[in-house]
PDB file of C-alpha atoms in Angstrom:
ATOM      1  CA  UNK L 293      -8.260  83.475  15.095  1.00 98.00           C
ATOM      2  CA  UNK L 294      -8.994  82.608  11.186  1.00 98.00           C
ATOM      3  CA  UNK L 295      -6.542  80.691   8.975  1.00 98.00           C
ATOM      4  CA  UNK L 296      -6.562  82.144   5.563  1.00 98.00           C
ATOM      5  CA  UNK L 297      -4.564  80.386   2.407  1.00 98.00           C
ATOM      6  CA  UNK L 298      -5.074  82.586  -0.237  1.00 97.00           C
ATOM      7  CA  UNK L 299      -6.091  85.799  -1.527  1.00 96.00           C
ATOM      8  CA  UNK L 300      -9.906  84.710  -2.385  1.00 97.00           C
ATOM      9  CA  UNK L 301     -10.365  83.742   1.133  1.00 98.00           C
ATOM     10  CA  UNK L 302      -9.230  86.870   2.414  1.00 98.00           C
ATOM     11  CA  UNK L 303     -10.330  89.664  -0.114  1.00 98.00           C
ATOM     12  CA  UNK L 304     -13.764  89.759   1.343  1.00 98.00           C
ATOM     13  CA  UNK L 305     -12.647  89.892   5.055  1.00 98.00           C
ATOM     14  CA  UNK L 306     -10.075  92.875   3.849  1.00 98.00           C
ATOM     15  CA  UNK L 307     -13.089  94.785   2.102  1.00 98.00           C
ATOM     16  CA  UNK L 308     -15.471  94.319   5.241  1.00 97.00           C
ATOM     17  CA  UNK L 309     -12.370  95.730   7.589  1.00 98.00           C
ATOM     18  CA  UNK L 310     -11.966  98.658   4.693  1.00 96.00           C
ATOM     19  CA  UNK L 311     -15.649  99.016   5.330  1.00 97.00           C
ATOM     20  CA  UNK L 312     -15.685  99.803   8.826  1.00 97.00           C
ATOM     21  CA  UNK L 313     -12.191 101.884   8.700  1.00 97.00           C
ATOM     22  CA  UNK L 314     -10.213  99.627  10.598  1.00 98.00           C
ATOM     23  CA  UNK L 315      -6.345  99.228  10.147  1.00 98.00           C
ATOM     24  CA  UNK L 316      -4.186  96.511   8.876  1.00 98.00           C
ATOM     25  CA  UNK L 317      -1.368  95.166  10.208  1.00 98.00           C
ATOM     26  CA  UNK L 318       0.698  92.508   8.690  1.00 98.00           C
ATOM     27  CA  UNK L 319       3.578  90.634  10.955  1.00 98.00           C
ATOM     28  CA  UNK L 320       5.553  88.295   7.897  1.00 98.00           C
ATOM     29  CA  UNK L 321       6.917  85.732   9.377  1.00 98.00           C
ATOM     30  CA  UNK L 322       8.675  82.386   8.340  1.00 97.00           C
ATOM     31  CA  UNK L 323       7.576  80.515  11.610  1.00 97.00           C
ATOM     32  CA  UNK L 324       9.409  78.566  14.278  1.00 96.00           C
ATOM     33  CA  UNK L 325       8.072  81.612  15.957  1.00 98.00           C
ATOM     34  CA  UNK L 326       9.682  83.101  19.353  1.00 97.00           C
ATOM     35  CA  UNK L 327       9.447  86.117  21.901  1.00 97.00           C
ATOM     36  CA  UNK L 328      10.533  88.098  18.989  1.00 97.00           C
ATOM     37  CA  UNK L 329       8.380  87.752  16.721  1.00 98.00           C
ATOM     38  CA  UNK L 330       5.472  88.075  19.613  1.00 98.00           C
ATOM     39  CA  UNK L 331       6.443  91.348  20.502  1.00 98.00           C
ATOM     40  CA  UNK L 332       6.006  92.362  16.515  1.00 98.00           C
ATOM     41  CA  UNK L 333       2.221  91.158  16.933  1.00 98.00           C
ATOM     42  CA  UNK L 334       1.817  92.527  20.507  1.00 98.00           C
ATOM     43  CA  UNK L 335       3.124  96.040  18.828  1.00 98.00           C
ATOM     44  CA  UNK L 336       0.505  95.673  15.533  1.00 98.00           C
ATOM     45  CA  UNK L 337      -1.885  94.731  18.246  1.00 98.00           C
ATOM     46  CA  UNK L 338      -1.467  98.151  19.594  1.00 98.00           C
ATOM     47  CA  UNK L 339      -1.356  99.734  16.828  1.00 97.00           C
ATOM     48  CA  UNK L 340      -4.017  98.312  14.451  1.00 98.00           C
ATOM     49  CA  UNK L 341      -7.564  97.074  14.878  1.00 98.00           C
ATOM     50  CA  UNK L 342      -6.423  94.231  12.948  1.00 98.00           C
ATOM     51  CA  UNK L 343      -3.309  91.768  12.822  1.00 98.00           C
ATOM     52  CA  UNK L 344      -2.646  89.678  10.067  1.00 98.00           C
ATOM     53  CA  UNK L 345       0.389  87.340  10.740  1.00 98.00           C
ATOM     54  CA  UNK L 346       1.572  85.123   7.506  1.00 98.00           C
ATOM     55  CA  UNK L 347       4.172  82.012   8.009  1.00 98.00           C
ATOM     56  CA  UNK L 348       5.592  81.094   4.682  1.00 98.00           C
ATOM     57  CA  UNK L 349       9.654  79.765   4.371  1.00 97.00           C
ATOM     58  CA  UNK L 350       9.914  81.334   0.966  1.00 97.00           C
ATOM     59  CA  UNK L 351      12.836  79.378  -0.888  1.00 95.00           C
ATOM     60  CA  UNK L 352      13.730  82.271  -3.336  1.00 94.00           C
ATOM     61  CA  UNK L 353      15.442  83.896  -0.157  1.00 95.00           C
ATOM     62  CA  UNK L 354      17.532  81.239   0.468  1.00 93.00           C
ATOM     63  CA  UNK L 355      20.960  80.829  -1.617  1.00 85.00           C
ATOM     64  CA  UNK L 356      21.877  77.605   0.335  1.00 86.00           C
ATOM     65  CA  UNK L 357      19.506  75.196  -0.275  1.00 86.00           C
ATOM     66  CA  UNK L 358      20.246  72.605   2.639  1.00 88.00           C
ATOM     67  CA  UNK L 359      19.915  75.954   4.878  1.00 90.00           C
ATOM     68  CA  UNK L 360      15.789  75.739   3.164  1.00 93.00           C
ATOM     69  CA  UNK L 361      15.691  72.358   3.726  1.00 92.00           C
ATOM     70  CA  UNK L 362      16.759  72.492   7.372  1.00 91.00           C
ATOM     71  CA  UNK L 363      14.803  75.828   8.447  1.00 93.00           C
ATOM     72  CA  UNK L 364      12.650  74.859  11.556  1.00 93.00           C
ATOM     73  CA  UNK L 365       9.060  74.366  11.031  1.00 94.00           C
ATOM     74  CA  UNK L 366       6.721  74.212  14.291  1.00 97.00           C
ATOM     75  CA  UNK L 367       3.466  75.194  12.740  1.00 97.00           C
ATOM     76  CA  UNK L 368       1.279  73.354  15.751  1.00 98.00           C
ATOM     77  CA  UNK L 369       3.258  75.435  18.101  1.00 98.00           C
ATOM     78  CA  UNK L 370       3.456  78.486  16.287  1.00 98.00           C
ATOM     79  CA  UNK L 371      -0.446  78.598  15.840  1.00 98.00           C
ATOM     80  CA  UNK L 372      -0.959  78.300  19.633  1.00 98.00           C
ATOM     81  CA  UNK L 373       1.514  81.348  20.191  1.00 98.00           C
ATOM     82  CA  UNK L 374      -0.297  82.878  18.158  1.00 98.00           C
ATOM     83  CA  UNK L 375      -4.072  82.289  19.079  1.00 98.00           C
ATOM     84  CA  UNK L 376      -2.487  83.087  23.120  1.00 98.00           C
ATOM     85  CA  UNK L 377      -1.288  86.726  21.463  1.00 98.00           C
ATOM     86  CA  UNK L 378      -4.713  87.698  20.455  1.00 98.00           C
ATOM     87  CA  UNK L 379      -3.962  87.263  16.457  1.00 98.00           C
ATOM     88  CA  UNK L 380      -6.891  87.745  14.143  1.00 98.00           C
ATOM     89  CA  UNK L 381      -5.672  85.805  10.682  1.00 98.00           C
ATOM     90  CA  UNK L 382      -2.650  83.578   9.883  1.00 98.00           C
ATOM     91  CA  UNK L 383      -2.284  83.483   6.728  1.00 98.00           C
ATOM     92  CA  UNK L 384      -0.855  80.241   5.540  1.00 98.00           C
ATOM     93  CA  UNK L 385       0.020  80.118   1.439  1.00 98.00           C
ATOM     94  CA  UNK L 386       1.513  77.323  -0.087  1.00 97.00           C
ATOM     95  CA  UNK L 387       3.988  77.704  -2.321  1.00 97.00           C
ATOM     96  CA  UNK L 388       1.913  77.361  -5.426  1.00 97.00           C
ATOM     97  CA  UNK L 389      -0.083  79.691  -3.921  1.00 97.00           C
ATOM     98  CA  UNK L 390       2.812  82.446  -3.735  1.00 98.00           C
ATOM     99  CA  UNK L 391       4.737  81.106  -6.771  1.00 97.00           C
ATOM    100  CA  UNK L 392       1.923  79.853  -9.048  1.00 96.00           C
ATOM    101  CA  UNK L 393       4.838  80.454 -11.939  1.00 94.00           C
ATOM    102  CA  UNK L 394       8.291  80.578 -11.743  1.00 91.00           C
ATOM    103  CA  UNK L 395       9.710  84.302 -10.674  1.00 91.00           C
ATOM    104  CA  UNK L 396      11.651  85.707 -13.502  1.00 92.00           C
ATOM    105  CA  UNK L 397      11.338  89.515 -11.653  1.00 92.00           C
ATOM    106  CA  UNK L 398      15.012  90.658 -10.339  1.00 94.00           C
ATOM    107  CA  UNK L 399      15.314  93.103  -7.688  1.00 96.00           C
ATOM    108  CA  UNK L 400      18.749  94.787  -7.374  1.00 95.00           C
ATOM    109  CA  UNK L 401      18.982  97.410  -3.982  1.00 96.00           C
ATOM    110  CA  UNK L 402      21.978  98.878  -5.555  1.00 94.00           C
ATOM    111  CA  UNK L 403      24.879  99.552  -2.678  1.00 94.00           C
ATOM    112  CA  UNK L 404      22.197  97.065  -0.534  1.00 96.00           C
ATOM    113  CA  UNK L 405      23.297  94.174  -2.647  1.00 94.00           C
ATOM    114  CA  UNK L 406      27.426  94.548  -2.366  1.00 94.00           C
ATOM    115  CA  UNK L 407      28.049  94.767   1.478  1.00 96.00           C
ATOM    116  CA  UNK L 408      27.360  92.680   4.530  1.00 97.00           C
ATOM    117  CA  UNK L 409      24.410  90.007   3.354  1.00 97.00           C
ATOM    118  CA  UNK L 410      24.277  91.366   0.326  1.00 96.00           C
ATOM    119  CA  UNK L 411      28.146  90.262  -0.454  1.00 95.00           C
ATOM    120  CA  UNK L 412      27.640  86.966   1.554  1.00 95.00           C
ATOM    121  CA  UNK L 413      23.890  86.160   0.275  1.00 95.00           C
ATOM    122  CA  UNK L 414      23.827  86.611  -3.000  1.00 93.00           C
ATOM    123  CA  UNK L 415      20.759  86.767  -4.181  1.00 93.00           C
ATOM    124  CA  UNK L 416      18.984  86.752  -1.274  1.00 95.00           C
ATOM    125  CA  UNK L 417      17.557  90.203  -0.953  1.00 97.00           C
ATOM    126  CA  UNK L 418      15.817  89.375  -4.677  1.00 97.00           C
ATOM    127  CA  UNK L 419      14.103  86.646  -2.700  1.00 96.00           C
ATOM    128  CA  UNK L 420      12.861  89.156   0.500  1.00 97.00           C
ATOM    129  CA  UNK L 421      11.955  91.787  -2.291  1.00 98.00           C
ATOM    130  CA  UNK L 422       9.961  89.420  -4.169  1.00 97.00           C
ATOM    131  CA  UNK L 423       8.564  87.705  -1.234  1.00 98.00           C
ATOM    132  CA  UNK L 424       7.710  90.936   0.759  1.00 98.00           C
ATOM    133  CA  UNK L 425       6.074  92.068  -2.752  1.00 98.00           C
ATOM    134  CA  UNK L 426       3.615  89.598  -2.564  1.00 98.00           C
ATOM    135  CA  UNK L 427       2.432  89.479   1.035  1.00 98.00           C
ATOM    136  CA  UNK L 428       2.004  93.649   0.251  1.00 98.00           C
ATOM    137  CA  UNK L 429      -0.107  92.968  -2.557  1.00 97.00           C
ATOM    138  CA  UNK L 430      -1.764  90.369  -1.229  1.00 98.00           C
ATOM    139  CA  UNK L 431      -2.830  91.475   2.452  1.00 98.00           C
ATOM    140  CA  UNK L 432      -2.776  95.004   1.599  1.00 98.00           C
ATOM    141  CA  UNK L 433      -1.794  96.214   5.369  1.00 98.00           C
ATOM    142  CA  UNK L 434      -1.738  99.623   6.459  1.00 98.00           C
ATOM    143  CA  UNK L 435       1.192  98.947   8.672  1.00 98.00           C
ATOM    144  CA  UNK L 436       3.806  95.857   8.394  1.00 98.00           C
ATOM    145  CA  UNK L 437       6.041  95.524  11.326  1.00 98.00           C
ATOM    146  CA  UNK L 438       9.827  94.581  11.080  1.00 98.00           C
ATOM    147  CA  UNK L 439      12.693  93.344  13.627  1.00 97.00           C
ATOM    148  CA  UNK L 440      15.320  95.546  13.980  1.00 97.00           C
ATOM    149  CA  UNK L 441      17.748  92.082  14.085  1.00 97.00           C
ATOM    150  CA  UNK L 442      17.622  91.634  10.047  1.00 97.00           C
ATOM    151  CA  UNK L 443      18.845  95.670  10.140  1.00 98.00           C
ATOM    152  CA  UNK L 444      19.835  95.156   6.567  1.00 98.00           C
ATOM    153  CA  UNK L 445      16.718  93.703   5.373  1.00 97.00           C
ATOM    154  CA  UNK L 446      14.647  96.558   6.968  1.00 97.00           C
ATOM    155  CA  UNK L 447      17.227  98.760   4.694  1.00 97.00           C
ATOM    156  CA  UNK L 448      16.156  96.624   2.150  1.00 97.00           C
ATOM    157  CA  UNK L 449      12.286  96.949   2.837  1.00 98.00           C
ATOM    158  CA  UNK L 450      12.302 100.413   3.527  1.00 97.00           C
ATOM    159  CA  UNK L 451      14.058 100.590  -0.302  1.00 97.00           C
ATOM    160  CA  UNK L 452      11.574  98.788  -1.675  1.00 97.00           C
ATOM    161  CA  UNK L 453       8.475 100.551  -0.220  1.00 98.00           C
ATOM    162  CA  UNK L 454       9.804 103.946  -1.250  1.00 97.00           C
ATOM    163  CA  UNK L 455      10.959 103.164  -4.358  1.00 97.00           C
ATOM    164  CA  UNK L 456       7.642 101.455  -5.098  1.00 97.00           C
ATOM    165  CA  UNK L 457       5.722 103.482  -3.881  1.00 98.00           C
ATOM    166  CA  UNK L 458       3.786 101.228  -1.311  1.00 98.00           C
ATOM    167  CA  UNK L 459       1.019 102.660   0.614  1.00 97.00           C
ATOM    168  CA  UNK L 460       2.089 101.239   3.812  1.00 98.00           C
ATOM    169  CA  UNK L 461       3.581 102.618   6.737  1.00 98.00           C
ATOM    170  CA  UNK L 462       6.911 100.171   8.210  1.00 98.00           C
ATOM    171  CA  UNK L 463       7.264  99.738  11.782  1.00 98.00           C
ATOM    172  CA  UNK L 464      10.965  98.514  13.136  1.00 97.00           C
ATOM    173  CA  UNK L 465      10.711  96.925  16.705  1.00 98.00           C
ATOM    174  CA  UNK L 466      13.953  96.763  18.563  1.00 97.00           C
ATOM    175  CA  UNK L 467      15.555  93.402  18.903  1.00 98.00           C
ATOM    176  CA  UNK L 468      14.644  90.726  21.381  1.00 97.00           C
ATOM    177  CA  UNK L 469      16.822  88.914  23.293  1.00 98.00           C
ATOM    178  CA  UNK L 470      17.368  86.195  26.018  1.00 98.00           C
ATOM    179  CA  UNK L 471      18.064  86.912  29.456  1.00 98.00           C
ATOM    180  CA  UNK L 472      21.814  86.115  28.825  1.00 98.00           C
ATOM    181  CA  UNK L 473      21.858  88.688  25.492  1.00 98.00           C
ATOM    182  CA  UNK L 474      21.828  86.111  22.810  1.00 98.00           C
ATOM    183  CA  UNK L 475      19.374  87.666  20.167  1.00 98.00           C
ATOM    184  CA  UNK L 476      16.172  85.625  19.623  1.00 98.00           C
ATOM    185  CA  UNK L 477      15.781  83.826  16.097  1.00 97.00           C
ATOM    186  CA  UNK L 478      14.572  80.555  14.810  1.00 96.00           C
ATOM    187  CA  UNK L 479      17.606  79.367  13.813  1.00 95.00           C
ATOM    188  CA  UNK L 480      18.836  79.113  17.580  1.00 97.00           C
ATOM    189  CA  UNK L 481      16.061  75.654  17.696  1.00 95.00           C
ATOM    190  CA  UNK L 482      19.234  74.422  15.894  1.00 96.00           C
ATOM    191  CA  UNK L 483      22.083  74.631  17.742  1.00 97.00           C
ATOM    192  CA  UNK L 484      23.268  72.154  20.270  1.00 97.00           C
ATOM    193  CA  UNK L 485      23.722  72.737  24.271  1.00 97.00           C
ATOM    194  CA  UNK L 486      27.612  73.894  23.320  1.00 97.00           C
ATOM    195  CA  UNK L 487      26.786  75.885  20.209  1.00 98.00           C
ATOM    196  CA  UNK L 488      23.926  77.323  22.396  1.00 98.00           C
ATOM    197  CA  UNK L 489      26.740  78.897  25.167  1.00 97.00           C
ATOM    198  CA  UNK L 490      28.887  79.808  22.251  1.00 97.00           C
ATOM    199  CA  UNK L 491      26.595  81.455  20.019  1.00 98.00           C
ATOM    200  CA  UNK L 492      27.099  84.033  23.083  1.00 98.00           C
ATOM    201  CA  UNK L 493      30.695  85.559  21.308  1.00 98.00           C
ATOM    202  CA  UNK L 494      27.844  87.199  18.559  1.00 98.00           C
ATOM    203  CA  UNK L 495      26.554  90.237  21.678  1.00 98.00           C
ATOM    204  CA  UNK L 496      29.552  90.120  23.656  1.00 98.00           C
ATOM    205  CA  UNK L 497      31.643  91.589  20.886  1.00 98.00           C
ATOM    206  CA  UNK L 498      29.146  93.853  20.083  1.00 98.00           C
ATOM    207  CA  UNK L 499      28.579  95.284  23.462  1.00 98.00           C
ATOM    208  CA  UNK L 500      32.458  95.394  23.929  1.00 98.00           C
ATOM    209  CA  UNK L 501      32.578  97.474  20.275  1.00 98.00           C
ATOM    210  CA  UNK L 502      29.772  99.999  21.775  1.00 98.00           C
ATOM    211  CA  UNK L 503      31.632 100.514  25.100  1.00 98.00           C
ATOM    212  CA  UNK L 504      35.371 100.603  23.563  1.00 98.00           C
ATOM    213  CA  UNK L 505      33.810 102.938  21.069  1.00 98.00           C
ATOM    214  CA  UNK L 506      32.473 105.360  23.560  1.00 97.00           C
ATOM    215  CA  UNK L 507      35.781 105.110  25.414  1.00 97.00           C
ATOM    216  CA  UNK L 508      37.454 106.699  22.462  1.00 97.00           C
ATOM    217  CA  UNK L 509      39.579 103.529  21.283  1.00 97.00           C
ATOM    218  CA  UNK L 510      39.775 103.420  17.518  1.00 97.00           C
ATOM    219  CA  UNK L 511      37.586 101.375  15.765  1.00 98.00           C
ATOM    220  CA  UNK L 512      40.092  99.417  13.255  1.00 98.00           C
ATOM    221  CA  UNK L 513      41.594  98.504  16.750  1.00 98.00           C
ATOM    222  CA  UNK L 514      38.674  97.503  17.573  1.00 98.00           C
ATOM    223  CA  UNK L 515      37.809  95.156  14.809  1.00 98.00           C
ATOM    224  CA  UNK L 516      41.293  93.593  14.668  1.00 98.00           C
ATOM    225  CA  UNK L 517      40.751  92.303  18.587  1.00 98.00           C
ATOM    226  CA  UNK L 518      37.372  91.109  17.938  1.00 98.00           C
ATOM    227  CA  UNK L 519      38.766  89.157  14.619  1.00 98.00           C
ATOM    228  CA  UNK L 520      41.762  87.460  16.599  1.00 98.00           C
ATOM    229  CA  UNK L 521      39.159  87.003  19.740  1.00 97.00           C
ATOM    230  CA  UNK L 522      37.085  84.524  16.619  1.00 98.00           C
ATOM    231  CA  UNK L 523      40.384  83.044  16.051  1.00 97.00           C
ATOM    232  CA  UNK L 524      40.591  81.834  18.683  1.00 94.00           C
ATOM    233  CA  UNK L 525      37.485  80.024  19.264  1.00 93.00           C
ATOM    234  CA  UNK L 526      37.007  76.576  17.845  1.00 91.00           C
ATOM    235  CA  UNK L 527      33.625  76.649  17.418  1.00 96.00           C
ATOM    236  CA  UNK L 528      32.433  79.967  15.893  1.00 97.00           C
ATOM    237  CA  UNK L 529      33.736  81.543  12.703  1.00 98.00           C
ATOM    238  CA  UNK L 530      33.455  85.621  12.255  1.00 98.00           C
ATOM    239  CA  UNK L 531      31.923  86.078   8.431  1.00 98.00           C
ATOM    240  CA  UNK L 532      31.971  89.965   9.288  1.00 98.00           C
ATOM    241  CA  UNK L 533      32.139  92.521  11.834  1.00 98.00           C
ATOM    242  CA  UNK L 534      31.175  96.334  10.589  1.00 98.00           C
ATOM    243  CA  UNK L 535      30.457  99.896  11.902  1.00 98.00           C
ATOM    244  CA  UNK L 536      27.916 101.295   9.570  1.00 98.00           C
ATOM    245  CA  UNK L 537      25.228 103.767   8.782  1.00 97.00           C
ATOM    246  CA  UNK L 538      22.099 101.887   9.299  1.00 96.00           C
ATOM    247  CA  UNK L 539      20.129 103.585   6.398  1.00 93.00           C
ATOM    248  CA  UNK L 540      22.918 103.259   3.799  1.00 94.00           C
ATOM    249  CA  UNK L 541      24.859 100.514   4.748  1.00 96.00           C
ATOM    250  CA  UNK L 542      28.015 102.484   4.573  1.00 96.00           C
ATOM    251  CA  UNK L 543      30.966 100.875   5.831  1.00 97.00           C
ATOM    252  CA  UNK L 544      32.990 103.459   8.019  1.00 97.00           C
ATOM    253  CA  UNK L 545      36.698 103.290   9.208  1.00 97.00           C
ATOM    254  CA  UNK L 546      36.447 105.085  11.271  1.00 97.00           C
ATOM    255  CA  UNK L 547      33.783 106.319  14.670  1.00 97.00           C
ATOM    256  CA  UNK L 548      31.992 109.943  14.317  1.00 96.00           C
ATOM    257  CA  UNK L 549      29.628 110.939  17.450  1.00 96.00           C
ATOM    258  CA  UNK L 550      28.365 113.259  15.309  1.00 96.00           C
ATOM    259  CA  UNK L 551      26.630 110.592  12.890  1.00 97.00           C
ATOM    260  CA  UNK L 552      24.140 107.364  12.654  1.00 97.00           C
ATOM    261  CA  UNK L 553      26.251 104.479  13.628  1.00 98.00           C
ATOM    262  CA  UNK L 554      25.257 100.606  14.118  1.00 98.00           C
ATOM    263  CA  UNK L 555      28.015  97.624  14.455  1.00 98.00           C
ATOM    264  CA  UNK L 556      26.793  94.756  12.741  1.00 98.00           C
ATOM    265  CA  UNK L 557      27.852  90.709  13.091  1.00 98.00           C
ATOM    266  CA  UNK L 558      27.402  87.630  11.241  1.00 98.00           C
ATOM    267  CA  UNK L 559      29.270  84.204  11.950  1.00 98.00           C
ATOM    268  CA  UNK L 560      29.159  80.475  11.736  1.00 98.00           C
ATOM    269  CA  UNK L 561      28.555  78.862  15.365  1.00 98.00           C
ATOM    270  CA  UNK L 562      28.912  75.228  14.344  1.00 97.00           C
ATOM    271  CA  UNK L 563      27.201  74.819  10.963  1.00 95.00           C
ATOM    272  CA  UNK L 564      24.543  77.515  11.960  1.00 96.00           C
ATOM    273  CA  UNK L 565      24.715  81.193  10.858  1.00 97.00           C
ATOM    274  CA  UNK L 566      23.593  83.695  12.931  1.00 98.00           C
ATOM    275  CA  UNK L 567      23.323  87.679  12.603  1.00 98.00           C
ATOM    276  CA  UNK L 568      23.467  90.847  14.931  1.00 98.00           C
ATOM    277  CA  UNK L 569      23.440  94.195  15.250  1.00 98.00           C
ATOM    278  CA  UNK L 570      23.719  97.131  17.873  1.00 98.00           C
ATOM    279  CA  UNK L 571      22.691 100.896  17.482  1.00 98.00           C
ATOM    280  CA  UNK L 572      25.859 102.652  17.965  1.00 98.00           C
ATOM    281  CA  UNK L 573      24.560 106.318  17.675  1.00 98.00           C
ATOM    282  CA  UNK L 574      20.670 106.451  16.607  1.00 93.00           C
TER     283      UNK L 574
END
């Protein structure tokens, strides 16, 4: 495994790999890496001759800026993950490296940027457009491989690549989780043994929504028990809870068999906010 830091190191590895026709694929990462993001690489593995994983906590995606401050960094331990999952390149920027001048480029996703994250992030997408931007341009991947946890963001990517006209294919791989269901993200390091158990409310009300969906209970109804279920518990605070079309980001009222359906979660456990998201109807 090679660690790469900017784009002269790696342009003539990328030419020699164009050389021999071998494929690209790029895992983006911010660190503090788990099973998650593993099974990303181990799918690029299989996919491509050639993995490329970067680890760069890009600030411009973050509108809370103690959230920044406090994002987990474990680069020793990420590396060794990494070398263990048969990883090629890291590639490592600095920030000068990825903002060598101050980003005055505004991304707006339209409908994207009004619902879910977009309402309670403002400003954030900009940042994963921007960001995403860059690692395109400057890896240059074939294939770039996505977790199907940040649903919205892989509305967002798949926005961005079409509209731009990216020469890359995008891979979603479905979300990991731990044996008890909690989904697997970074932001988990920070919660404490309580928070940890609690942090559990996030897939039990979505699995409850999927099977009281399919039982043909309304999904308002729905929504308004898993609301006063929130209020009820001291420790976690509901942000949202959503039935939508996971290409458009619709909101629906109400539940359709008959179309594209994911229920989608975000709320405070403690100080830490967490996402989620089921498919509903794929």
């Amino acid at each position: 495994m090679k660690l790469i830091h900017n784009q002269a190191e790696w342009n003539p590895l990328w030419l020699n790999h164009l050389r021999t026709n071998q494929q690209i694929g790029l895992v983006p990462t911010m660190g503090a890496l788990h099973d998650g993001h593993l099974d990303l690489v181990k799918k690029s593995r299989s996919t491509c001759e050639v993995t490329v994983v970067s680890i760069f906590v890009n600030p411009t995606q973050f509108n809370n800026p103690e959230d920044f401050q406090k994002y987990p960094k474990t680069l020793d331990q990420d590396l060794e993950k990494l070398e263990q999952a048969g990883v090629d390149y890291v590639f490592l920027p600095t920030e000068k490296v990825m903002y060598p001048f101050p980003s005055k480029l505004k991304f707006d996703f339209g409908d994207l940027e009004h619902v879910l994250e977009g309402e309670f992030r403002p400003g954030h997408f900009n940042g994963v457009g921007i960001v995403v931007s860059k690692l395109f341009h400057l890896i240059r991947p074939q294939v770039a491989f996505f977790g199907q946890k940040d649903l919205q963001q892989v509305a967002v990517i798949k926005r961005l690549v079409d509209d731009l006209s990216f020469d890359l294919k995008l891979e979603v791989v479905p979300t990991k989780r731990e044996s008890d269901g909690l989904a697997m993200s970074s932001r988990n390091l920070r919660l404490n043994q309580e928070e940890r158990q609690k942090a559990l409310i996030l897939f039990h009300s979505l699995e409850k929504a999927k099977a009281e969906l399919f039982s043909g209970k309304n999904w308002l109804e729905i929504q308004r028990q898993i609301e006063s279920e929130f209020e009820h518990e001291h420790v976690a605070k509901l942000e949202y809870f959503e039935l939508i079309h996971p290409d458009s980001f619709e909101t629906y009222s109400s539940f359709d068999s008959s179309q594209k359906s994911s229920v989608c979660i975000s709320a405070f456990i403690g100080e830490i906010r967490l996402i989620d998201n089921m498919p509903i109807i794929s």
